[in-house]
Amino acid sequence: MKKHFEKLKYFDAYYKPVDDLQERTFIGGTVSILCWLTIMFLSTVRCYEFFTNSETDESIYVDTSRSSKLWINLDFIIPRISCDYVALDAMDSSGEQHLHLEHNIFKRRLDLNGTPIAEPQSEKIGMKTFTIEETNNTESTTAKPVCGSCYGAEDPILNITCCNTCEEVKEAYRIRRWQIHETHIEQCKSSATSQQIEKAFKEGCQIYGYMEVNRVAGSFHIAPGQSFSINYVHVHDVQPFSSGQFNTSHIIRHLSFSRTKVIGHLNNPLDGSESYATEGGTMFHYYLKIVPTLYVLKHGETLETNQFSVTKYEKVMTPMSAESGMPGIFFSYELSALMVKVTDKDVPISHLVTDLCSIVGGVWIVAMFIDSICYRSAKLLEKIDLGKAS
C-alpha cells in the first residue's frame, strides 16, 4: 500500500527546492512584504464590496399596468420674479386643462438672494375661464350705488357699464383685449395690485409640492402672469408689463414622477440644474420621456416608480419674432409603452471565493516575476563588475 502512495509523488506539480539551495535577498524580502500588503488590501476591499453591494438584473417588457394617475414631484426656484406674477398650470396632450387636479403645491416668497421672507402659501392650480358670450348674457343682480369709470372700456353691448373695483376694470379690458396700466387706474391704486406691481421684479419665488394628473401624455408650465382662458384659449395676462421684461432664469431643485422614493437606485437628471436667461422673455422647454420602472428588492418587496430622459430647448420670445409662444418654463412629457424591471440579487459566495483566489494567485505570480527580474539583474551586474559577463 505504501508503494502505491509513493507513486503519487510523480504527479506533484509543486517542486520543493532544497533548503541549502535557497538564497534570501533584500529585494526579495521587500517584494514579499509589498505582495502580502497588496493581497490584504485587495481582499479587504473585495469582501467589503461583497457584503455591501448587490447585483441587479434588468429586463424590458410591455407595460401592462393599469395605474390611472401620474405623480409629479417638483421644487423650482424662480429668483427674479415674485410669486404674485408666477403661475403653474397643467394640461394634457390636447391642450385641455387638467380638471379636478389633486395637488399640494406651495409658493414661498424669496428675496433676491434666495432667502425666504414669508411662510409658504398654498397655490391653486387652475385658470379663470370665461367667454365673451357668457359675459354678454350676464346681468348684475346687485344694485351699485356708484358707477365707476371703466376708462374707455364701456360698452353696453358687452354689458360693460360700471367698474367699481380694480378687478372689474381688468375684466373689462380683458374682454376688449386691451392692455391695462394698473398704476393709472384709480380703483387699483388702493388695492394690493399696485403693491404687487412694485415688487414684481424685487423678489423671487419657490414653487414646490406635488401634482397627481391623469396617466396620459401632457405638459405643465410655470409662466409669468395670471393664467386664464378666453373661449377655451389658454393665455397669460402679464399686464402692466410686457413679456420681454420677465427674467425666466430658474433652478430645478427636484423633479421626479413617482409617489415612492427609491433611495440609491434612481437618478433624476434635472435635480440641481440651473438655467439662466441672457435676455428677457426667454422660453425654456424641456421634453421628457418617462419610462415606468419596477424595482424588485432582495426580500421580495416591489417599488413602482418612473425614470425619465430629458432634452432641453430654449428661445427668446420677442415681438419681432414670428415664433409663437410665451416666456416661461415648459415641460412636455410622454409615457413609454415599455417598462423596465430591475431585480436585486444576492451575489453567490462562490463568486467571493473565486475572486479571493484570483487576487492571491495573481498578485503572488506578479511578485515572483518582479523578484526574478530584480534578482537576475543584480547577478548580471555582479558578473559585469567581475568581468565575467559574456
XYZ file of C-alpha atoms in Angstrom, residues 6-382:
377
model
C 4.708 6.715 -3.143
C 3.731 6.761 -6.806
C 1.581 9.861 -6.212
C 4.722 11.988 -5.897
C 5.183 11.746 -9.656
C 2.045 13.872 -10.028
C 3.415 16.641 -7.768
C 3.289 19.947 -9.700
C 4.800 21.926 -6.826
C 8.513 21.264 -6.751
C 10.197 21.742 -3.363
C 13.680 23.287 -3.567
C 16.368 22.087 -1.204
C 16.836 24.445 1.731
C 20.574 24.627 1.109
C 19.962 25.900 -2.423
C 17.677 28.766 -1.320
C 19.034 32.315 -1.213
C 17.246 35.101 0.593
C 17.823 38.666 -0.634
C 16.900 42.173 0.476
C 14.954 42.796 -2.713
C 13.064 39.530 -2.309
C 12.029 40.421 1.237
C 10.840 43.865 0.148
C 8.805 42.455 -2.754
C 7.298 39.787 -0.447
C 6.138 42.382 2.097
C 4.601 44.530 -0.638
C 2.977 41.404 -2.103
C 1.242 40.442 1.144
C 0.157 44.017 1.853
C -1.366 44.217 -1.624
C -3.161 40.897 -1.165
C -4.595 42.001 2.197
C -5.755 45.348 0.822
C -7.424 43.938 -2.291
C -9.032 41.099 -0.332
C -10.451 43.522 2.237
C -11.898 45.747 -0.482
C -13.449 42.766 -2.264
C -15.042 41.467 0.953
C -16.464 44.920 1.691
C -17.967 45.135 -1.803
C -19.441 41.656 -1.452
C -21.266 42.422 1.796
C -22.414 45.957 0.868
C -23.234 45.786 -2.851
C -25.710 43.675 -4.754
C -26.112 42.660 -8.354
C -29.051 43.869 -10.430
C -30.750 42.203 -13.339
C -32.562 44.497 -15.791
C -35.251 43.405 -18.219
C -37.665 45.226 -20.529
C -41.221 44.243 -21.342
C -44.509 45.842 -22.389
C -46.131 47.897 -19.625
C -49.441 46.227 -18.777
C -50.041 48.084 -15.519
C -53.370 49.880 -15.132
C -52.355 52.806 -12.974
C -54.597 55.737 -13.881
C -52.604 58.501 -12.185
C -49.150 60.030 -12.582
C -47.480 61.597 -9.561
C -45.305 64.673 -10.247
C -42.959 65.989 -7.546
C -41.411 69.384 -8.173
C -39.321 72.010 -6.433
C -38.368 75.065 -8.503
C -36.866 78.454 -7.713
C -37.503 81.463 -9.936
C -35.108 84.030 -8.436
C -36.167 87.135 -10.420
C -39.980 87.037 -10.488
C -42.233 87.462 -7.457
C -44.799 84.839 -6.539
C -47.658 87.184 -7.471
C -46.570 87.037 -11.114
C -45.806 83.328 -11.370
C -48.464 80.774 -12.317
C -48.327 76.972 -12.544
C -50.666 75.195 -14.969
C -51.010 71.579 -16.116
C -52.613 70.392 -19.358
C -52.956 67.164 -21.254
C -51.616 66.470 -24.733
C -54.612 68.053 -26.458
C -54.085 71.360 -24.697
C -57.054 70.980 -22.392
C -56.500 71.966 -18.784
C -56.446 69.176 -16.204
C -59.689 69.394 -14.260
C -60.256 68.155 -10.704
C -56.500 68.048 -10.238
C -55.297 66.743 -6.887
C -52.248 68.670 -5.773
C -50.391 70.092 -2.855
C -48.424 73.000 -4.324
C -46.964 75.833 -2.275
C -45.362 79.165 -3.099
C -42.726 80.751 -0.890
C -41.559 84.337 -1.279
C -37.789 84.822 -1.517
C -35.563 87.850 -1.605
C -33.113 88.346 -4.465
C -30.503 86.354 -2.538
C -32.786 83.318 -2.278
C -33.595 83.745 1.426
C -37.236 83.021 2.433
C -39.076 86.144 3.599
C -42.535 84.680 4.219
C -44.288 81.457 5.106
C -45.313 79.180 2.209
C -48.768 79.798 0.765
C -50.923 77.156 -0.865
C -51.208 77.575 -4.609
C -54.400 76.998 -6.568
C -53.813 75.360 -9.931
C -56.476 76.351 -12.395
C -57.375 79.049 -14.852
C -60.188 81.530 -14.716
C -62.435 80.593 -17.595
C -64.985 82.805 -19.222
C -66.357 83.506 -22.670
C -67.486 86.671 -24.321
C -70.890 85.120 -24.909
C -71.266 84.425 -21.187
C -70.293 87.997 -20.419
C -72.887 89.310 -22.826
C -75.614 87.311 -21.107
C -74.532 88.140 -17.562
C -76.620 90.692 -15.758
C -75.739 92.171 -12.430
C -78.292 91.406 -9.770
C -76.819 93.778 -7.219
C -77.581 97.449 -7.446
C -74.451 99.575 -7.300
C -74.947 102.988 -5.819
C -71.837 104.330 -7.546
C -70.895 103.806 -11.191
C -67.139 103.900 -11.530
C -65.326 104.592 -14.754
C -64.082 101.752 -16.921
C -61.546 104.074 -18.537
C -62.847 103.836 -22.072
C -63.853 100.170 -21.988
C -67.565 100.855 -21.503
C -69.777 99.057 -23.988
C -73.485 98.368 -23.285
C -73.495 95.604 -25.907
C -70.857 93.717 -23.950
C -72.622 94.624 -20.695
C -69.711 96.808 -19.595
C -71.158 99.890 -17.946
C -69.647 100.434 -14.499
C -66.321 99.433 -12.966
C -66.216 99.998 -9.231
C -63.275 97.702 -8.431
C -59.872 97.006 -9.911
C -60.947 93.501 -10.928
C -63.937 94.881 -12.846
C -61.680 97.249 -14.755
C -59.245 94.451 -15.537
C -62.058 92.171 -16.692
C -63.438 94.902 -18.916
C -60.022 95.363 -20.504
C -59.658 91.609 -20.953
C -62.982 91.420 -22.767
C -61.951 94.311 -25.009
C -58.490 92.745 -25.324
C -56.778 95.944 -24.357
C -53.613 96.425 -22.387
C -54.134 97.893 -18.939
C -51.776 100.046 -16.897
C -52.922 99.429 -13.356
C -50.853 102.226 -11.914
C -53.045 104.682 -13.835
C -56.335 103.136 -12.681
C -57.820 104.805 -9.645
C -59.589 101.661 -8.475
C -56.267 99.770 -8.471
C -54.173 102.322 -6.602
C -55.680 101.463 -3.230
C -55.641 97.706 -3.836
C -52.939 95.172 -3.272
C -52.333 95.066 -7.025
C -50.231 98.213 -7.003
C -48.022 96.735 -4.288
C -47.660 93.546 -6.302
C -46.541 95.558 -9.305
C -43.878 97.341 -7.264
C -42.281 94.109 -6.015
C -42.754 92.115 -9.240
C -39.020 92.113 -10.001
C -37.721 92.754 -6.474
C -38.438 89.260 -5.148
C -38.026 85.634 -6.120
C -40.332 82.654 -5.716
C -40.026 78.997 -4.782
C -42.715 76.623 -6.030
C -42.737 73.132 -4.573
C -45.077 70.234 -3.857
C -46.745 67.530 -5.916
C -49.453 67.092 -8.531
C -51.428 63.980 -9.402
C -52.556 64.006 -13.025
C -54.064 61.514 -15.440
C -51.580 58.981 -16.762
C -51.514 60.319 -20.307
C -49.116 62.478 -22.254
C -49.326 66.088 -21.184
C -47.467 69.158 -20.056
C -47.146 71.639 -17.259
C -45.504 75.023 -17.158
C -44.501 77.864 -14.904
C -45.004 81.180 -16.640
C -45.315 84.837 -15.630
C -48.709 86.463 -15.298
C -52.177 85.316 -14.319
C -53.434 82.379 -16.366
C -56.972 82.190 -17.696
C -58.790 81.153 -20.852
C -60.959 83.104 -23.239
C -63.141 80.938 -25.432
C -61.021 77.915 -24.400
C -57.758 79.558 -25.467
C -55.090 79.454 -22.767
C -53.424 82.846 -22.195
C -51.356 84.592 -19.530
C -52.039 88.165 -18.522
C -48.755 89.939 -17.685
C -50.184 93.461 -17.594
C -48.986 96.110 -16.988
C -45.671 94.598 -18.072
C -44.553 93.173 -21.374
C -43.345 89.602 -21.795
C -39.822 90.763 -22.543
C -39.437 92.251 -19.061
C -39.567 88.886 -17.276
C -36.343 87.062 -16.461
C -37.233 83.374 -16.527
C -33.933 82.110 -15.065
C -34.665 79.190 -12.769
C -33.197 76.459 -10.581
C -34.676 72.956 -10.615
C -34.000 71.585 -7.159
C -36.017 68.440 -7.751
C -38.260 66.886 -10.381
C -39.486 63.299 -10.337
C -42.503 61.262 -11.394
C -43.012 58.853 -8.547
C -45.029 58.609 -5.380
C -42.361 56.310 -3.895
C -38.786 57.436 -3.220
C -36.262 54.815 -4.307
C -33.082 55.736 -2.471
C -29.821 54.733 -4.101
C -31.392 53.370 -7.298
C -32.942 56.324 -9.118
C -31.097 59.240 -10.689
C -33.183 62.264 -11.641
C -31.242 64.061 -14.401
C -32.644 67.544 -13.710
C -32.062 67.662 -9.949
C -29.818 70.595 -9.056
C -29.725 72.006 -12.600
C -29.632 75.768 -13.158
C -30.691 77.692 -16.262
C -30.069 81.404 -16.697
C -31.683 83.626 -19.300
C -29.344 86.045 -21.067
C -32.302 88.055 -22.375
C -35.769 88.887 -21.149
C -38.711 86.869 -22.414
C -36.811 83.570 -22.722
C -38.787 80.384 -23.164
C -37.249 77.210 -21.714
C -38.761 73.973 -22.988
C -37.963 70.538 -21.559
C -39.038 67.426 -23.459
C -39.299 64.430 -21.136
C -39.604 60.744 -21.971
C -40.953 58.876 -18.940
C -40.142 55.173 -18.591
C -42.133 53.174 -15.994
C -39.777 51.216 -13.748
C -40.400 48.351 -11.345
C -37.830 47.577 -8.635
C -37.844 44.134 -7.031
C -35.805 44.170 -3.818
C -33.966 41.206 -2.288
C -36.696 40.408 0.221
C -39.395 40.430 -2.470
C -40.802 43.933 -1.984
C -41.689 45.751 -5.207
C -41.483 49.512 -5.784
C -43.198 51.198 -8.728
C -41.576 54.384 -9.944
C -40.634 56.217 -13.153
C -37.357 57.193 -14.754
C -37.074 59.820 -17.456
C -34.733 61.255 -20.038
C -34.740 64.928 -20.986
C -33.928 67.198 -23.907
C -33.733 70.945 -23.353
C -34.534 73.738 -25.803
C -34.679 77.482 -25.308
C -35.532 80.511 -27.393
C -36.149 84.218 -26.880
C -39.675 85.465 -27.478
C -39.619 88.967 -28.962
C -42.396 90.984 -30.593
C -40.414 90.927 -33.835
C -40.067 87.149 -33.977
C -42.643 85.151 -35.890
C -42.476 82.247 -33.440
C -45.454 81.518 -31.242
C -45.187 81.039 -27.518
C -44.596 82.937 -24.332
C -41.740 83.195 -21.843
C -41.672 80.616 -19.087
C -40.544 77.139 -18.118
C -42.385 74.427 -20.026
C -42.329 70.658 -19.550
C -43.809 68.284 -22.123
C -43.812 64.613 -21.175
C -44.670 61.350 -22.893
C -45.079 57.892 -21.401
C -43.204 54.931 -22.835
C -45.119 51.761 -23.670
C -42.263 49.683 -22.248
C -41.441 49.057 -18.607
C -38.019 48.395 -17.103
C -37.820 45.756 -14.368
C -34.792 45.959 -12.070
C -34.266 42.961 -9.776
C -31.797 42.967 -6.888
C -29.964 39.665 -6.499
C -27.641 38.266 -3.845
C -24.129 37.530 -5.067
C -23.253 33.815 -4.577
C -20.476 33.123 -2.056
C -18.654 31.189 -4.770
C -18.007 34.500 -6.554
C -16.250 35.851 -3.474
C -14.092 32.715 -3.083
C -13.140 32.802 -6.771
C -12.225 36.477 -6.609
C -10.098 35.995 -3.480
C -8.218 33.122 -5.117
C -7.647 35.254 -8.189
C -6.293 38.080 -6.056
C -3.880 35.840 -4.114
C -2.646 33.922 -7.163
C -2.371 36.907 -9.448
C -0.520 39.144 -7.008
C 1.783 36.262 -5.967
C 2.774 35.457 -9.569
C 3.386 39.116 -10.431
C 5.532 39.498 -7.296
C 7.570 36.404 -8.258
C 8.087 37.823 -11.727
C 9.296 41.160 -10.326
C 11.575 39.433 -7.818
C 13.033 37.246 -10.559
C 13.832 40.234 -12.766
C 15.458 42.115 -9.890
C 17.496 39.037 -8.802
C 18.789 38.234 -12.290
C 19.580 41.901 -12.943
C 21.625 42.080 -9.719
C 23.559 38.884 -10.629
C 24.272 40.239 -14.105
C 25.670 43.463 -12.677
C 27.938 41.468 -10.365
